[in-house]
Coordinates of C-alpha atoms in Angstrom, one line a residue:
Chain A
M157 CA -13.9 6.4 -27.2
Y158 CA -15.1 3.7 -24.7
A159 CA -18.0 2.8 -27.1
V160 CA -15.6 2.5 -29.9
Y161 CA -13.4 0.2 -27.8
R162 CA -16.4 -2.0 -26.8
L163 CA -17.3 -2.5 -30.5
S164 CA -14.1 -2.8 -32.2
M165 CA -11.1 -3.6 -29.9
P166 CA -10.4 -7.2 -29.2
Y167 CA -7.7 -6.1 -26.7
T168 CA -8.2 -4.9 -23.1
V169 CA -4.4 -4.2 -22.8
V170 CA -2.1 -2.9 -25.4
A171 CA 1.2 -1.9 -24.0
E172 CA 4.2 -1.0 -26.3
G173 CA 7.8 -0.4 -25.3
I174 CA 7.2 0.0 -21.5
R175 CA 10.4 1.0 -19.8
K176 CA 11.2 1.8 -16.2
S177 CA 14.5 2.2 -14.2
F178 CA 15.0 2.5 -10.6
G179 CA 18.3 4.2 -9.6
G180 CA 19.8 3.7 -13.0
R181 CA 18.9 -0.1 -13.1
A182 CA 16.5 -0.9 -15.9
V183 CA 13.7 -3.0 -14.4
L184 CA 11.5 -2.9 -17.6
D185 CA 13.4 -2.6 -20.8
G186 CA 10.7 -2.3 -23.5
V187 CA 7.9 -4.5 -22.6
D188 CA 5.2 -5.2 -25.3
L189 CA 2.0 -6.8 -24.1
T190 CA -1.4 -7.4 -25.5
L191 CA -4.2 -9.0 -23.5
E192 CA -7.4 -10.1 -25.2
R193 CA -10.8 -9.3 -23.8
G194 CA -12.1 -12.1 -21.6
S195 CA -8.6 -13.9 -21.4
V196 CA -6.4 -14.7 -18.5
L197 CA -2.8 -13.8 -19.0
G198 CA -0.2 -15.3 -16.6
L199 CA 2.7 -13.2 -16.3
L200 CA 5.6 -15.3 -15.1
G201 CA 9.1 -14.3 -14.1
P202 CA 11.7 -14.8 -11.5
N203 CA 11.8 -12.6 -8.3
G204 CA 12.8 -9.1 -9.2
A205 CA 11.9 -9.6 -12.9
G206 CA 9.6 -6.5 -12.8
K207 CA 6.2 -8.2 -12.7
T208 CA 4.9 -6.0 -9.9
T209 CA 6.4 -3.0 -11.5
L210 CA 4.7 -3.7 -14.7
V211 CA 1.3 -4.2 -12.9
R212 CA 1.9 -1.0 -10.9
I213 CA 2.5 0.9 -14.1
L214 CA -0.6 -0.5 -15.8
A215 CA -2.7 0.3 -12.8
T216 CA -1.6 4.0 -12.9
L217 CA 0.4 3.9 -9.6
V218 CA 3.8 4.3 -11.2
R219 CA 4.6 6.5 -14.2
P220 CA 6.7 4.6 -16.9
D221 CA 9.9 6.2 -18.1
G222 CA 8.9 5.4 -21.6
G223 CA 6.4 3.5 -23.8
R224 CA 2.6 3.7 -23.9
A225 CA -0.5 1.8 -23.1
T226 CA -4.2 1.8 -23.4
I227 CA -6.4 -0.1 -20.9
A228 CA -9.9 -0.8 -22.2
G229 CA -9.5 2.1 -24.7
H230 CA -8.2 4.7 -22.1
D231 CA -4.8 5.9 -22.7
L232 CA -2.6 5.3 -19.6
A233 CA -0.9 8.7 -19.7
A234 CA -3.5 10.9 -20.9
D235 CA -6.4 9.6 -18.9
P236 CA -5.4 7.8 -15.8
V237 CA -8.7 8.5 -14.1
G238 CA -10.5 6.8 -17.0
V239 CA -8.2 3.8 -16.5
R240 CA -8.9 3.7 -12.7
G241 CA -12.5 3.6 -13.4
V242 CA -12.2 0.2 -15.4
I243 CA -9.6 -1.6 -13.5
S244 CA -9.3 -3.4 -10.0
L245 CA -6.2 -4.2 -8.3
T246 CA -5.7 -7.1 -5.9
G247 CA -2.1 -6.8 -4.6
Q248 CA 0.5 -9.0 -3.3
Y249 CA -0.1 -7.6 0.2
A250 CA -3.9 -7.9 0.6
A251 CA -5.0 -4.3 0.5
V252 CA -7.8 -4.4 3.0
D253 CA -8.1 -2.6 6.3
D254 CA -7.2 -5.0 9.3
V255 CA -9.1 -2.8 11.9
L256 CA -12.5 -2.7 10.1
T257 CA -14.7 -5.9 9.6
G258 CA -15.0 -7.8 6.3
R259 CA -18.3 -6.1 5.7
E260 CA -17.1 -2.6 6.6
N261 CA -14.3 -3.0 4.2
L262 CA -16.5 -3.8 1.4
E263 CA -19.0 -1.1 2.3
M264 CA -16.1 1.4 2.3
M265 CA -14.9 0.4 -1.0
A266 CA -18.5 0.3 -2.5
G267 CA -18.9 3.8 -1.2
L268 CA -15.7 4.9 -2.9
L269 CA -17.0 3.6 -6.1
H270 CA -20.1 5.8 -5.5
L271 CA -22.7 3.1 -5.6
P272 CA -26.0 4.3 -4.1
R273 CA -26.6 3.3 -0.5
R274 CA -29.1 0.7 -1.2
A275 CA -27.3 -1.0 -4.0
R276 CA -24.2 -0.8 -1.8
R277 CA -25.9 -2.9 0.9
A278 CA -27.3 -5.4 -1.6
R279 CA -23.9 -5.8 -3.5
V280 CA -21.9 -6.3 -0.4
A281 CA -24.2 -8.9 1.0
E282 CA -24.1 -10.7 -2.5
L283 CA -20.3 -10.7 -2.5
L284 CA -19.9 -11.9 1.1
V285 CA -22.0 -15.0 0.1
E286 CA -20.0 -15.4 -3.3
F287 CA -16.7 -15.4 -1.6
G288 CA -17.7 -17.4 1.4
L289 CA -17.2 -14.8 4.1
T290 CA -20.8 -14.5 5.5
D291 CA -19.8 -16.1 8.8
A292 CA -16.9 -13.8 9.3
Q293 CA -18.4 -10.6 7.9
D294 CA -18.6 -8.9 11.4
R295 CA -15.1 -10.0 12.5
R296 CA -12.1 -7.5 12.1
V297 CA -10.1 -8.6 9.2
G298 CA -7.1 -8.8 11.5
T299 CA -8.5 -12.1 12.8
Y300 CA -8.9 -13.5 9.3
S301 CA -6.7 -16.3 7.9
G302 CA -4.5 -15.6 5.0
G303 CA -7.0 -17.2 2.6
M304 CA -9.9 -15.3 3.9
R305 CA -8.0 -12.1 3.5
R306 CA -7.2 -12.7 -0.1
R307 CA -10.8 -13.6 -0.7
L308 CA -11.9 -10.4 0.8
D309 CA -9.4 -8.4 -1.2
L310 CA -10.7 -10.2 -4.3
A311 CA -14.4 -9.5 -3.4
A312 CA -13.4 -5.8 -3.0
S313 CA -12.0 -5.9 -6.5
M314 CA -15.3 -7.3 -7.7
I315 CA -17.6 -4.8 -6.2
R316 CA -18.1 -3.4 -9.7
C317 CA -17.1 -5.8 -12.3
P318 CA -13.9 -4.5 -13.7
E319 CA -12.9 -4.5 -17.5
L320 CA -9.4 -5.6 -16.2
L321 CA -8.6 -7.3 -12.9
F322 CA -4.9 -7.4 -11.7
L323 CA -4.1 -10.3 -9.5
D324 CA -0.4 -9.7 -8.4
E325 CA 0.8 -12.9 -6.9
P326 CA -2.6 -13.7 -5.5
T327 CA -1.5 -17.0 -3.6
T328 CA 2.0 -16.0 -2.4
G329 CA 2.2 -17.2 1.2
L330 CA -1.0 -19.2 1.2
D331 CA -1.2 -22.8 2.3
P332 CA -2.1 -25.4 -0.4
R333 CA -5.8 -25.7 0.7
S334 CA -6.3 -21.9 0.6
R335 CA -4.5 -21.7 -2.7
E336 CA -6.7 -24.3 -4.1
Q337 CA -9.9 -22.4 -3.0
L338 CA -8.5 -19.1 -4.5
W339 CA -7.8 -20.8 -7.7
H340 CA -11.4 -22.1 -7.8
T341 CA -12.6 -18.4 -7.2
V342 CA -10.3 -17.1 -10.0
R343 CA -11.6 -19.8 -12.4
R344 CA -15.2 -18.8 -11.7
L345 CA -14.4 -15.1 -12.5
A346 CA -12.6 -16.2 -15.7
E347 CA -15.8 -18.1 -16.7
Q348 CA -17.7 -14.8 -16.2
A349 CA -15.3 -13.4 -19.0
V350 CA -13.5 -11.1 -16.6
T351 CA -10.2 -10.2 -18.3
I352 CA -7.5 -11.0 -15.8
L353 CA -3.7 -10.2 -15.7
L354 CA -2.3 -12.6 -13.2
T355 CA 1.4 -12.4 -12.0
T356 CA 2.8 -15.4 -10.3
Q357 CA 6.1 -17.1 -9.6
Y358 CA 4.3 -20.5 -9.4
L359 CA 4.4 -22.0 -12.7
E360 CA 1.6 -24.5 -11.7
E361 CA -0.6 -21.6 -11.0
A362 CA -0.1 -20.1 -14.4
D363 CA -0.6 -23.6 -15.9
Q364 CA -3.9 -24.0 -14.0
L365 CA -5.4 -20.5 -14.6
A366 CA -3.9 -18.9 -17.6
D367 CA -5.0 -19.1 -21.3
T368 CA -1.9 -17.4 -22.3
V369 CA 1.5 -17.2 -20.5
A370 CA 4.1 -14.5 -20.9
M371 CA 7.6 -14.9 -19.5
L372 CA 9.1 -11.8 -18.2
T373 CA 12.8 -11.8 -17.5
G374 CA 15.6 -9.4 -18.0
G375 CA 13.1 -6.6 -18.4
R376 CA 11.6 -8.1 -21.4
I377 CA 8.7 -10.5 -22.5
V378 CA 11.0 -13.4 -23.7
A379 CA 8.3 -15.9 -24.6
R380 CA 4.5 -15.8 -25.0
G381 CA 2.0 -18.5 -25.8
T382 CA -0.5 -21.0 -24.3
P383 CA 1.0 -23.1 -21.7
D384 CA 0.9 -26.1 -24.1
E385 CA 2.7 -24.0 -26.8
L386 CA 5.4 -23.1 -24.5
K387 CA 5.9 -26.7 -23.3
S388 CA 6.0 -28.1 -26.8
S389 CA 8.4 -25.3 -27.9
L390 CA 11.0 -27.3 -25.7
G391 CA 10.4 -30.5 -27.5
A392 CA 8.1 -33.4 -26.9
E393 CA 10.1 -35.2 -24.2
I394 CA 12.6 -34.0 -21.6
V395 CA 15.4 -36.6 -21.2
R396 CA 16.8 -36.6 -17.7
L397 CA 20.4 -38.0 -17.2
R398 CA 21.4 -38.8 -13.7
F399 CA 25.0 -39.3 -13.1
P400 CA 26.5 -41.6 -10.5
D401 CA 29.0 -38.9 -9.2
V402 CA 30.1 -35.3 -9.6
R403 CA 33.1 -36.2 -11.8
A404 CA 30.8 -37.9 -14.4
F405 CA 28.3 -35.0 -14.2
R406 CA 31.0 -32.3 -14.8
T407 CA 32.7 -34.3 -17.6
A408 CA 29.4 -34.7 -19.5
L409 CA 28.4 -30.9 -18.8
A410 CA 31.8 -29.7 -20.0
A411 CA 31.5 -31.9 -23.3
G412 CA 27.9 -30.6 -23.6
G413 CA 29.1 -26.9 -23.4
A414 CA 31.8 -27.6 -26.1
T415 CA 29.4 -29.0 -28.5
R416 CA 27.0 -26.2 -27.9
A417 CA 29.7 -23.8 -28.8
G418 CA 30.4 -25.7 -32.0
A419 CA 26.6 -25.8 -32.6
A420 CA 26.9 -29.4 -34.0
A421 CA 23.6 -31.0 -35.0
G422 CA 22.4 -33.6 -32.5
A423 CA 24.5 -32.0 -29.8
L424 CA 24.2 -32.5 -26.1
I425 CA 22.6 -29.3 -25.2
A426 CA 21.6 -29.0 -21.5
E427 CA 18.3 -27.1 -20.8
D428 CA 18.9 -27.5 -17.1
A429 CA 21.8 -28.8 -15.1
D430 CA 21.6 -29.5 -11.4
E431 CA 24.9 -30.2 -9.6
Q432 CA 23.2 -31.1 -6.4
A433 CA 21.1 -33.7 -7.9
L434 CA 23.6 -34.7 -10.5
T435 CA 21.1 -34.5 -13.3
I436 CA 21.2 -32.8 -16.7
D437 CA 17.9 -32.4 -18.6
I438 CA 17.8 -32.3 -22.3
A439 CA 14.9 -31.4 -24.6
T440 CA 14.1 -33.8 -27.4
D441 CA 11.5 -34.5 -30.0
G442 CA 10.9 -37.8 -28.4
S443 CA 12.0 -39.8 -31.3
A444 CA 14.1 -42.9 -31.0
T445 CA 16.6 -41.5 -33.5
R446 CA 17.2 -38.4 -31.4
L447 CA 17.4 -40.5 -28.2
R448 CA 19.9 -42.8 -29.7
E449 CA 22.0 -39.9 -30.9
L450 CA 21.8 -38.4 -27.4
L451 CA 23.0 -41.5 -25.7
T452 CA 25.7 -42.0 -28.2
A453 CA 26.9 -38.4 -27.5
V454 CA 26.9 -39.0 -23.8
A455 CA 28.8 -42.2 -24.2
A456 CA 31.4 -40.2 -26.2
T457 CA 32.0 -37.8 -23.5
G458 CA 33.7 -40.6 -21.5
A459 CA 31.6 -39.9 -18.4
A460 CA 30.4 -42.8 -16.2
S461 CA 27.1 -44.0 -17.6
P462 CA 24.1 -42.3 -16.3
R463 CA 20.6 -43.4 -15.4
V464 CA 18.0 -42.3 -18.0
S465 CA 14.6 -41.2 -17.4
T466 CA 12.0 -39.1 -19.6
H467 CA 9.1 -36.8 -18.8
R468 CA 6.9 -34.4 -20.8
P469 CA 8.1 -30.8 -20.4
S470 CA 6.5 -28.7 -17.7
L471 CA 6.3 -24.9 -17.6
D472 CA 9.1 -25.2 -15.0
D473 CA 11.3 -26.6 -17.7
V474 CA 10.3 -23.7 -20.1
F475 CA 10.9 -21.2 -17.4
L476 CA 14.2 -22.6 -16.3
S477 CA 15.6 -22.7 -20.0
L478 CA 14.4 -19.2 -20.6
T479 CA 15.6 -17.6 -17.5
A480 CA 19.1 -19.3 -17.8
A481 CA 19.4 -18.1 -21.4
A482 CA 17.8 -14.6 -20.9
P483 CA 20.7 -12.4 -19.9
S484 CA 22.8 -13.2 -23.0
T485 CA 20.0 -13.6 -25.5
P486 CA 17.6 -10.6 -25.5
E487 CA 16.1 -11.9 -28.8
P488 CA 12.5 -13.1 -27.9
R489 CA 11.8 -16.8 -28.5
R490 CA 8.8 -16.7 -31.0
V491 CA 6.0 -18.9 -30.3
P492 CA 3.4 -19.1 -33.1
E493 CA 0.1 -17.4 -32.2
P494 CA -2.9 -19.8 -32.2
A495 CA -4.9 -20.0 -35.4
P496 CA -8.0 -17.7 -34.9
Chain B
M219 CA -15.4 14.1 -11.0
S220 CA -17.8 16.2 -9.3
L221 CA -17.5 18.1 -5.9
A222 CA -20.2 15.8 -4.4
Y223 CA -18.0 12.8 -5.1
A224 CA -14.9 14.5 -3.6
V225 CA -17.0 15.2 -0.6
T226 CA -18.2 11.6 -0.3
D227 CA -14.6 10.2 -0.8
S228 CA -13.4 12.5 2.1
R229 CA -16.3 11.5 4.2
I230 CA -15.7 7.9 3.9
M231 CA -12.0 8.3 4.6
I232 CA -12.6 10.3 7.7
T233 CA -15.2 7.7 8.9
R234 CA -12.4 5.0 8.3
C235 CA -9.8 6.9 10.2
L236 CA -12.0 7.6 13.2
R237 CA -13.2 4.0 13.3
R238 CA -9.7 3.0 13.3
S239 CA -8.6 5.2 16.2
R240 CA -11.7 4.2 18.1
R241 CA -10.7 0.6 17.9
D242 CA -7.3 1.0 19.0
P243 CA -8.0 0.6 22.7
E244 CA -4.6 1.4 23.9
A245 CA -4.1 4.6 21.9
F246 CA -7.8 5.6 22.6
F247 CA -7.4 5.0 26.4
T248 CA -4.1 7.0 26.4
A249 CA -5.7 9.9 24.4
L250 CA -8.5 10.1 27.0
M251 CA -6.4 9.5 30.0
L252 CA -3.4 11.9 29.2
P253 CA -5.4 15.1 29.6
I254 CA -6.8 14.0 32.9
I255 CA -3.8 12.5 34.5
L256 CA -1.5 15.4 33.3
M257 CA -3.9 17.9 34.6
L258 CA -4.1 16.4 38.0
L259 CA -0.4 15.7 38.1
F260 CA 0.6 19.3 37.3
V261 CA -2.0 21.0 39.4
Y262 CA -1.7 18.9 42.5
V263 CA 1.8 17.4 42.4
F264 CA 3.8 20.3 40.8
G265 CA 1.3 23.0 41.3
G266 CA 1.9 23.6 45.0
E267 CA 5.6 24.4 44.5
L268 CA 5.1 26.3 41.1
K269 CA 2.4 28.7 42.2
D270 CA 3.6 32.3 42.2
S271 CA 0.6 34.2 41.4
G272 CA -3.0 32.9 41.5
S273 CA -3.9 29.3 41.2
Y274 CA -1.7 27.1 39.1
V275 CA -4.5 25.6 37.2
D276 CA -5.2 29.1 35.9
Y277 CA -1.7 29.1 34.4
V278 CA -1.3 25.6 33.1
V279 CA -4.5 24.9 31.0
P280 CA -3.2 26.4 27.6
G281 CA 0.1 24.3 28.1
L282 CA -1.8 21.2 28.7
I283 CA -3.9 21.7 25.6
V284 CA -0.7 22.2 23.6
L285 CA 0.9 19.1 25.1
C286 CA -2.0 16.8 24.4
A287 CA -2.3 18.2 20.8
G288 CA 1.3 17.2 20.4
F289 CA 0.6 13.7 21.5
G290 CA -2.5 13.6 19.2
A291 CA -0.3 14.8 16.1
G292 CA 2.1 12.0 16.9
T293 CA -0.8 9.5 16.6
T294 CA -1.7 11.1 13.2
A295 CA 1.8 10.8 12.0
V296 CA 2.0 7.1 13.0
A297 CA -1.4 6.3 11.5
L298 CA -0.4 7.8 8.1
A299 CA 3.0 6.1 8.1
A300 CA 1.3 2.8 8.8
D301 CA -1.2 3.4 5.9
M302 CA 1.6 4.2 3.6
A303 CA 3.6 1.1 4.6
G304 CA 0.6 -1.2 4.0
G305 CA -1.0 -2.0 0.7
I306 CA -4.3 -0.1 1.2
V307 CA -3.2 3.3 -0.2
D308 CA -2.3 1.4 -3.3
R309 CA -5.8 0.1 -3.7
F310 CA -7.3 3.6 -3.0
R311 CA -5.1 5.0 -5.6
S312 CA -6.0 2.5 -8.2
M313 CA -9.6 3.5 -7.7
P314 CA -11.4 6.4 -9.4
I315 CA -11.3 8.6 -6.3
R316 CA -9.6 11.8 -5.3
A317 CA -6.1 11.0 -4.1
S318 CA -6.1 14.0 -1.8
S319 CA -9.1 12.6 0.2
I320 CA -6.7 10.0 1.6
L321 CA -4.7 12.8 3.3
L322 CA -7.8 14.8 4.1
G323 CA -9.3 11.9 5.8
Q324 CA -6.3 11.5 8.2
V325 CA -6.1 15.2 8.8
A326 CA -9.8 15.7 9.6
A327 CA -9.7 12.6 11.8
S328 CA -6.7 14.1 13.5
L329 CA -8.6 17.5 14.1
T330 CA -11.6 15.6 15.5
R331 CA -9.6 13.6 18.0
N332 CA -7.4 16.5 19.1
L333 CA -10.5 18.9 19.6
L334 CA -12.1 16.2 21.7
A335 CA -8.9 16.0 23.9
T336 CA -8.9 19.8 24.1
A337 CA -12.4 19.8 25.2
L338 CA -11.5 17.2 27.9
V339 CA -8.7 19.4 29.2
I340 CA -10.9 22.2 29.4
G341 CA -13.6 20.2 31.1
V342 CA -11.2 18.7 33.6
G343 CA -9.8 22.2 34.2
L344 CA -13.2 23.7 34.9
G345 CA -13.9 20.8 37.2
I346 CA -11.0 21.4 39.4
G347 CA -11.3 25.1 39.7
W348 CA -10.1 26.9 36.6
R349 CA -11.9 30.1 36.3
P350 CA -11.1 32.0 33.1
T351 CA -12.0 35.7 33.7
T352 CA -13.3 36.4 30.2
S353 CA -16.0 37.2 27.8
V354 CA -17.8 35.0 25.0
W355 CA -15.7 36.9 22.5
H356 CA -12.4 36.0 24.1
W357 CA -13.6 32.4 24.3
L358 CA -14.3 32.4 20.5
G359 CA -10.9 33.9 19.8
A360 CA -9.3 31.1 22.0
A361 CA -11.3 28.5 20.1
A362 CA -10.1 29.9 16.8
M363 CA -6.6 29.9 18.0
I364 CA -6.9 26.3 19.0
V365 CA -8.4 25.3 15.8
L366 CA -5.7 26.9 13.8
F367 CA -3.0 25.4 15.9
I368 CA -4.4 21.9 15.8
L369 CA -5.0 22.1 12.1
A370 CA -1.4 23.3 11.5
L371 CA 0.0 20.6 13.7
S372 CA -2.2 17.9 11.9
W373 CA -0.9 18.9 8.6
L374 CA 2.7 18.9 10.0
A375 CA 1.9 15.4 11.3
A376 CA 0.8 14.3 8.0
A377 CA 4.0 15.5 6.4
V378 CA 6.1 13.8 9.0
G379 CA 4.1 10.5 8.6
L380 CA 4.9 10.7 4.8
L381 CA 8.5 11.6 5.4
A382 CA 9.0 8.8 7.9
G383 CA 10.1 5.4 6.6
G384 CA 7.5 3.6 8.8
P385 CA 5.3 3.9 11.8
E386 CA 8.2 3.4 14.2
A387 CA 10.2 6.3 12.7
A388 CA 7.0 8.6 12.8
N389 CA 6.6 7.7 16.5
S390 CA 9.7 9.7 17.3
F391 CA 7.7 12.8 16.2
T392 CA 5.5 12.3 19.2
F393 CA 8.6 12.5 21.5
V394 CA 9.7 15.8 19.9
L395 CA 6.2 17.4 20.2
M396 CA 5.8 16.2 23.8
F397 CA 9.1 17.6 24.7
L398 CA 9.0 21.0 23.1
P399 CA 6.1 22.4 25.4
Y400 CA 8.4 21.9 28.4
V401 CA 10.9 24.4 26.8
S402 CA 8.2 27.1 26.5
T403 CA 5.9 29.2 28.9
A404 CA 3.5 26.0 29.0
F405 CA 4.4 25.1 32.6
V406 CA 6.6 27.8 34.1
P407 CA 7.3 31.4 33.1
T408 CA 10.6 31.7 31.1
H409 CA 12.2 34.1 33.6
T410 CA 12.9 31.0 35.9
M411 CA 15.0 29.4 33.1
P412 CA 18.8 29.8 32.3
A413 CA 19.5 32.4 29.7
V414 CA 20.2 29.9 26.8
L415 CA 17.1 28.0 27.4
R416 CA 15.1 31.2 27.8
G417 CA 16.1 32.5 24.4
F418 CA 14.7 29.4 22.8
A419 CA 11.7 29.2 24.9
E420 CA 10.7 32.8 24.2
N421 CA 11.0 32.4 20.5
Q422 CA 9.7 29.0 19.8
P423 CA 6.2 28.8 18.1
F424 CA 4.5 27.2 21.1
T425 CA 5.0 30.1 23.2
P426 CA 3.1 32.8 21.5
I427 CA 0.3 30.3 20.9
I428 CA 0.1 29.4 24.6
E429 CA 0.3 33.1 25.5
T430 CA -2.4 34.0 23.2
M431 CA -4.8 31.5 24.8
R432 CA -3.6 32.5 28.3
G433 CA -4.1 36.2 27.3
L434 CA -7.5 35.6 26.0
W435 CA -8.6 33.5 29.0
M436 CA -6.8 35.2 31.9
G437 CA -6.6 38.7 30.7
H438 CA -2.7 38.8 30.9
T439 CA 0.2 36.9 29.4
S440 CA 3.1 35.5 31.4
T441 CA 5.9 37.1 29.2
G442 CA 4.7 40.7 29.8
A443 CA 4.1 41.3 26.2
S444 CA 0.8 42.4 25.2
L445 CA -2.0 40.1 24.0
G446 CA -2.1 41.7 20.5
H447 CA 1.6 41.2 20.1
E448 CA 1.5 37.6 21.0
A449 CA -1.7 36.8 19.1
W450 CA -0.1 38.4 15.9
I451 CA 3.1 36.2 16.0
A452 CA 0.8 33.1 17.0
V453 CA -1.4 33.6 14.0
A454 CA 1.6 34.1 11.7
Y455 CA 3.3 30.8 13.1
G456 CA 0.0 29.0 12.8
L457 CA -0.7 30.1 9.2
G458 CA 3.0 29.6 8.2
I459 CA 3.2 26.0 9.7
L460 CA -0.1 25.2 8.1
A461 CA 0.9 26.4 4.7
V462 CA 4.4 24.9 4.6
S463 CA 3.1 21.6 6.0
W464 CA 0.2 21.5 3.8
A465 CA 2.3 22.0 0.6
G466 CA 4.9 19.7 1.8
A467 CA 2.4 16.9 2.7
T468 CA 0.7 17.2 -0.7
W469 CA 4.0 17.1 -2.6
L470 CA 5.4 14.2 -0.5
F471 CA 2.2 12.2 -1.0
R472 CA 2.3 12.6 -4.6
R473 CA 6.0 11.7 -4.8
R474 CA 5.8 8.8 -2.5
S475 CA 2.8 7.3 -4.1
A476 CA 4.3 7.9 -7.8
A477 CA 7.6 6.1 -7.0

């Protein structure tokens, strides 16, 4: 089976219709997900979207209520032991032993992977160098900084190069410098063609590291594509209108809502509105025609004249527009797959 | 997965647990000091008043063994609860190892710690004049009783550690186990207690276990029942607690880790 997978399967993960409820509340409601060998998939979603649940299911820690998946050719339900043999999990809460030293942690994990004693020593020494932990190897992990703990956690996952590496929110709670260091490490692993499933709530992180981004919200994957594809799905330019006061902001927003309901062409459709900042963001194709239409529509609402600025869409914009729309529109937004 | 791998996995888990207990200076110190301090306290402070026949140290050794084992079991419950609360069990479970080795490691470490504490109680007892009037066979019998009792208590502790929401909740188990021996024949014979308490003391599991050790070491029990009678009940309790706790802990572990 495994040999067949190596030769013929381009996908490391194939998951279909994964469902899971906790106490009657559906956390995952039919998740389909494929992950190509050697690629980095960034799984994005708001807090509580079920990212961690999906990772725990694919890592054999939680049994799904429905659906099926194969990981590197091993069926999740029929052969969980086979799955465990080809994955590594680096969790949200660094799963290392605080009381043991860095080296002892790695030696313990290497032992549990049944590396012969001599190979174990050599591999651990190699990893300590590779992950910049040589100086701290004989200190207890309890004394490590957050960044060092994550690096050790990642090193433990790389003792035996896995077919699939789960990184569940690897930089949550890290300071910007440690985050930068960890990104560097992940990029290096990606260059070695390690297949990575990365969950994160930082859009910048997905933008930096992932080849493909999948947005999980409302228990489903609502969008998938390269970061560039997702951004351009919103249009070429985001126009930001900043209103002088709340009254003008509300007038414009109400008018926008009305036109959206009427689904008129060239309508003022807010992708994101922020009452604190008095801003409304509108996705456009960047053309002068569209901009003129838009400004005419704003003027027609009778709201006091806003300041206008434009920026290229970021993943944040995509994320916000999708998470705002998700509960009422379960239909996935289709983004064309890249040509082979 | 071969048997050799299962043995390796368990051995690594035991090493980990023992290392952890050795490196917790507070718990390690307490575990070492408790038997010594309690022994001296009971024999020299309370012993003068309590002495009714023979030396009090002859009476109290089995009770102290049980008390220290109770404390040790509490430690085990807390250690397992802490493991379950952290992320490391998830990592272990996502690796191709026997899940049972995680529990086995904690229980085996618990057994090791408690047997050391027991040896310390016996050593200190002998040092301050405890003189068991007994044969090698009786010693072996007492040792077997101790191993069965501690093993049962360790699995019980594992079950409690899995049942508890966190290390703090598991810690209350220590309190219960350290309180129970006082309402048994551990420190005073039951005939000195009020009737209600006596009924409980004579029928709770610690009493026959203590009386079996006492009978094996000193040649007579404090309840007046025969050694054979006490031993039979003690072994039944030991095996019963062991079986129920083992099944319970295994079930709880599977359930908690599959949620």
